[in-house]
Amino acid sequence: MSDIGFFARRYGPPPHEDRPATVLVHGLGLSGRYFVPLARRLAANGATVVVPDLPGNARSRAAARRAPDVEQLADALAGLHRRLSLGPSLIVANSVGCQVVAALAARHPHLVSRLVLVGPALEPRVSGWRQFGRLVADAPKEPLGLLWLAAFDYLVTGPLRCAASFHRSLRDAGESFEVNLSQVRAPTLVVRGAGDTIASGTWTRRVAGLVADGRAEDIPGAAHAAHYSAPDAMATLIEKFTAGETG
């Protein structure tokens, strides 16, 4: 979709004003490819699903001259909404993508109908080295296919750009993430794979408590990328949440 300035995939029917779209937002240095299993599952039930590669990442690497900060990525998502006429949408994000969509909801609240935060990272007041150690500990718990996909995406995005993005995301975690979460008024579901070593249970429950209307759920047998390893369970949670069901 060259008209939005960066690459995005679309699944399901075209956007329609009477049906909120679903936007899936990837984590640091990655592409939207690891959201494809979930996107297909949601689209099979009639959802319009948009899966971008954020500017500076993977197939959208050339859309930014240098690694954008979190606020710039949030504004880029707002631009995608406007250009595709998506309107208020369900936003699903993983890992550092949760910082981006928290900024989106704080800066452009009219574009967000509901939020789903999967393994929100980075956790404030945790050092960069400790965050990196958590990532290394999570890797053996993820499917091998995800590890190959992530390795390829990191290479395409570039190690230096990934490092710069990590530095900027750490700064956002320390200065803005919790502030942005406290400004979120959209109903929010915080999902954690039960084996996630990156987003702790204590932190994900705090995230659910920081937003105005939040609740937390765990997915057994999954780790940080629960949307990839358990797309059916994730889709079921999202569809119940969208329908206003609890539990």
Coordinates of C-alpha atoms in Angstrom, one line a residue:
M1 CA 0.0 0.0 0.0
S2 CA 2.3 2.7 -1.2
D3 CA -0.3 5.4 -0.7
I4 CA 0.2 5.4 3.1
G5 CA 4.0 5.9 2.9
F6 CA 4.9 2.5 4.3
F7 CA 4.0 -1.2 3.7
A8 CA 0.8 -2.8 5.1
R9 CA -1.0 -6.0 4.5
R10 CA -4.8 -6.2 4.4
Y11 CA -7.0 -9.2 5.1
G12 CA -10.8 -9.6 4.9
P13 CA -13.3 -7.2 3.4
P14 CA -12.5 -3.6 2.6
P15 CA -12.9 -1.1 5.4
H16 CA -16.5 0.0 6.1
E17 CA -17.7 2.8 8.3
D18 CA -20.2 0.5 10.1
R19 CA -17.6 -2.1 10.9
P20 CA -14.5 -1.1 13.0
A21 CA -11.2 -2.3 11.4
T22 CA -8.6 -4.3 13.3
V23 CA -5.0 -3.0 13.1
L24 CA -2.2 -5.4 14.3
V25 CA 1.0 -3.6 15.4
H26 CA 4.4 -5.5 15.7
G27 CA 7.2 -5.1 18.1
L28 CA 10.7 -3.6 17.9
G29 CA 12.7 -4.3 14.7
L30 CA 10.1 -6.8 13.4
S31 CA 7.6 -6.9 10.6
G32 CA 3.9 -7.6 10.6
R33 CA 4.5 -11.2 9.3
Y34 CA 4.3 -12.8 12.8
F35 CA 0.8 -11.4 13.0
V36 CA -0.4 -13.2 9.8
P37 CA -1.8 -16.3 11.5
L38 CA -3.9 -14.2 13.8
A39 CA -4.9 -11.8 10.9
R40 CA -6.1 -14.7 8.8
R41 CA -8.1 -16.2 11.8
L42 CA -9.8 -12.8 12.4
A43 CA -10.5 -12.2 8.8
A44 CA -12.1 -15.6 8.4
N45 CA -14.8 -14.4 10.7
G46 CA -15.4 -11.2 8.7
A47 CA -13.0 -8.7 10.2
T48 CA -11.2 -6.1 8.2
V49 CA -7.5 -6.5 9.3
V50 CA -4.6 -4.2 8.5
V51 CA -1.1 -5.3 9.4
P52 CA 1.6 -2.7 8.7
D53 CA 5.4 -2.8 8.8
L54 CA 6.0 0.4 10.8
P55 CA 8.2 3.0 9.3
G56 CA 11.9 2.1 9.6
N57 CA 11.2 -1.6 10.0
A58 CA 11.5 -4.5 7.6
R59 CA 9.7 -3.8 4.3
S60 CA 9.1 -0.2 5.5
R61 CA 12.7 0.4 6.4
A62 CA 13.1 3.0 3.6
A63 CA 10.1 5.0 4.9
A64 CA 12.2 6.5 7.6
R65 CA 15.8 7.9 7.3
R66 CA 16.5 7.0 10.9
A67 CA 14.9 4.9 13.6
P68 CA 11.6 6.8 14.6
D69 CA 10.8 7.3 18.2
V70 CA 7.6 6.0 19.8
E71 CA 5.6 9.2 19.2
Q72 CA 6.6 9.4 15.6
L73 CA 5.4 5.8 15.1
A74 CA 2.1 6.6 16.8
D75 CA 1.6 9.6 14.4
A76 CA 2.4 7.3 11.5
L77 CA -0.3 4.9 12.5
A78 CA -2.7 7.9 12.8
G79 CA -1.8 8.8 9.2
L80 CA -2.6 5.2 8.1
H81 CA -6.0 5.5 9.7
R82 CA -6.7 8.7 7.9
R83 CA -5.5 7.6 4.5
L84 CA -7.3 4.3 4.6
S85 CA -10.4 5.9 6.2
L86 CA -10.4 3.3 8.9
G87 CA -12.1 5.3 11.6
P88 CA -12.1 4.2 15.3
S89 CA -10.4 0.8 15.2
L90 CA -9.6 -2.2 17.4
I91 CA -5.8 -2.0 17.9
V92 CA -3.9 -5.1 18.8
A93 CA -0.2 -4.7 19.6
N94 CA 2.7 -6.9 20.9
S95 CA 5.7 -6.0 23.0
V96 CA 7.2 -2.6 22.2
G97 CA 4.3 -2.1 19.8
C98 CA 2.2 -1.7 23.0
Q99 CA 4.1 1.5 23.7
V100 CA 3.3 2.8 20.2
V101 CA -0.4 2.1 20.5
A102 CA -0.5 3.6 24.0
A103 CA 0.9 6.8 22.5
L104 CA -1.6 6.5 19.7
A105 CA -4.5 6.2 22.1
A106 CA -3.2 9.2 24.2
R107 CA -2.4 11.4 21.2
H108 CA -5.3 10.4 18.9
P109 CA -8.0 8.9 21.1
H110 CA -10.7 9.3 18.4
L111 CA -9.0 6.6 16.3
V112 CA -9.1 3.9 19.0
S113 CA -12.3 2.0 19.8
R114 CA -10.6 -0.8 21.8
L115 CA -7.0 -1.9 22.7
V116 CA -5.5 -5.4 23.1
L117 CA -2.0 -5.3 24.5
V118 CA -0.1 -8.6 24.1
G119 CA 3.0 -8.9 26.3
P120 CA 3.4 -5.1 26.8
A121 CA 7.0 -4.0 26.9
L122 CA 9.3 -2.4 27.8
E123 CA 8.7 -2.4 31.6
P124 CA 9.6 0.9 33.2
R125 CA 12.4 1.1 35.8
V126 CA 14.0 -2.1 34.4
S127 CA 17.5 -1.7 32.9
G128 CA 18.2 -2.3 29.2
W129 CA 20.5 -5.2 30.1
R130 CA 17.9 -6.9 32.2
Q131 CA 15.3 -6.4 29.4
F132 CA 17.7 -7.9 26.9
G133 CA 18.2 -10.9 29.3
R134 CA 14.5 -11.4 29.5
L135 CA 14.3 -11.5 25.7
V136 CA 17.1 -14.1 25.6
A137 CA 15.3 -16.2 28.2
D138 CA 12.0 -16.1 26.2
A139 CA 13.6 -17.3 22.9
P140 CA 13.6 -21.0 23.8
K141 CA 9.9 -20.9 24.7
E142 CA 8.9 -19.6 21.2
P143 CA 8.2 -21.7 18.1
L144 CA 11.2 -22.3 15.9
G145 CA 9.3 -20.7 13.0
L146 CA 9.0 -17.4 14.9
L147 CA 12.7 -17.4 15.7
W148 CA 13.6 -17.7 12.0
L149 CA 11.1 -15.1 11.1
A150 CA 12.4 -12.7 13.8
A151 CA 16.0 -13.2 12.8
F152 CA 15.3 -12.4 9.2
D153 CA 13.3 -9.3 10.1
Y154 CA 16.1 -8.0 12.4
L155 CA 18.6 -8.4 9.6
V156 CA 16.4 -6.6 7.2
T157 CA 15.7 -3.8 9.6
G158 CA 19.4 -3.7 10.5
P159 CA 21.3 -4.2 13.8
L160 CA 22.2 -0.5 14.2
R161 CA 18.6 0.6 13.6
C162 CA 17.3 -2.0 16.0
A163 CA 19.8 -0.8 18.7
A164 CA 18.7 2.8 18.1
S165 CA 15.0 1.8 18.3
F166 CA 15.7 -0.1 21.5
H167 CA 17.4 3.0 23.1
R168 CA 14.5 5.2 22.1
S169 CA 11.9 2.7 23.4
L170 CA 13.7 2.4 26.7
R171 CA 13.6 6.2 27.1
D172 CA 9.8 6.1 26.3
A173 CA 9.3 3.4 28.8
G174 CA 11.0 5.5 31.5
E175 CA 9.3 8.8 30.7
S176 CA 6.0 8.3 28.9
F177 CA 4.6 4.8 28.7
E178 CA 2.8 4.8 32.0
V179 CA 1.6 8.4 31.5
N180 CA 0.2 7.4 28.1
L181 CA -1.5 4.3 29.6
S182 CA -3.2 6.5 32.3
Q183 CA -4.7 8.6 29.5
V184 CA -6.2 5.6 27.6
R185 CA -10.0 5.7 27.8
A186 CA -10.8 2.9 25.4
P187 CA -11.7 -0.5 26.8
T188 CA -8.4 -2.5 27.1
L189 CA -7.5 -6.2 27.3
V190 CA -4.0 -7.0 28.4
V191 CA -2.9 -10.5 27.4
R192 CA 0.1 -12.4 28.6
G193 CA 1.4 -15.8 27.5
A194 CA 1.7 -17.6 30.8
G195 CA 5.4 -18.4 30.0
D196 CA 6.4 -14.9 29.0
T197 CA 9.7 -13.9 30.6
I198 CA 9.6 -10.3 29.1
A199 CA 6.3 -9.0 30.4
S200 CA 5.9 -10.1 34.0
G201 CA 2.5 -11.0 35.5
T202 CA 2.9 -8.2 38.0
W203 CA 3.6 -5.6 35.2
T204 CA 0.7 -6.8 32.9
R205 CA -1.7 -6.5 35.9
R206 CA -0.4 -3.0 36.5
V207 CA -1.0 -2.1 32.9
A208 CA -4.6 -3.3 33.2
G209 CA -4.9 -1.1 36.3
L210 CA -3.4 2.0 34.7
V211 CA -5.9 2.3 31.9
A212 CA -9.4 3.6 32.7
D213 CA -11.2 0.3 31.7
G214 CA -8.8 -2.6 31.6
R215 CA -8.6 -6.3 32.4
A216 CA -5.9 -8.9 32.1
E217 CA -5.9 -12.5 30.7
D218 CA -3.3 -15.2 30.5
I219 CA -2.9 -17.8 27.7
P220 CA -1.6 -21.1 29.0
G221 CA 1.2 -22.7 27.0
A222 CA 2.3 -19.5 25.2
A223 CA 5.2 -17.1 25.8
H224 CA 5.8 -13.5 24.7
A225 CA 4.4 -13.8 21.2
A226 CA 1.2 -15.5 22.2
H227 CA -0.6 -14.2 19.1
Y228 CA 1.8 -16.3 17.0
S229 CA 2.0 -19.5 19.0
A230 CA -1.7 -19.5 20.0
P231 CA -3.6 -17.6 17.3
D232 CA -6.9 -19.5 17.8
A233 CA -6.9 -18.8 21.6
M234 CA -5.9 -15.2 21.0
A235 CA -8.6 -14.7 18.3
T236 CA -11.2 -16.1 20.6
L237 CA -10.2 -13.7 23.4
I238 CA -10.3 -10.8 21.0
E239 CA -13.7 -11.7 19.6
K240 CA -15.2 -12.1 23.0
F241 CA -13.7 -8.8 24.1
T242 CA -15.0 -7.1 21.0
A243 CA -18.4 -8.5 21.7
G244 CA -18.3 -7.1 25.3
E245 CA -18.1 -10.6 26.9
T246 CA -16.0 -11.2 30.0
G247 CA -14.1 -14.2 31.3

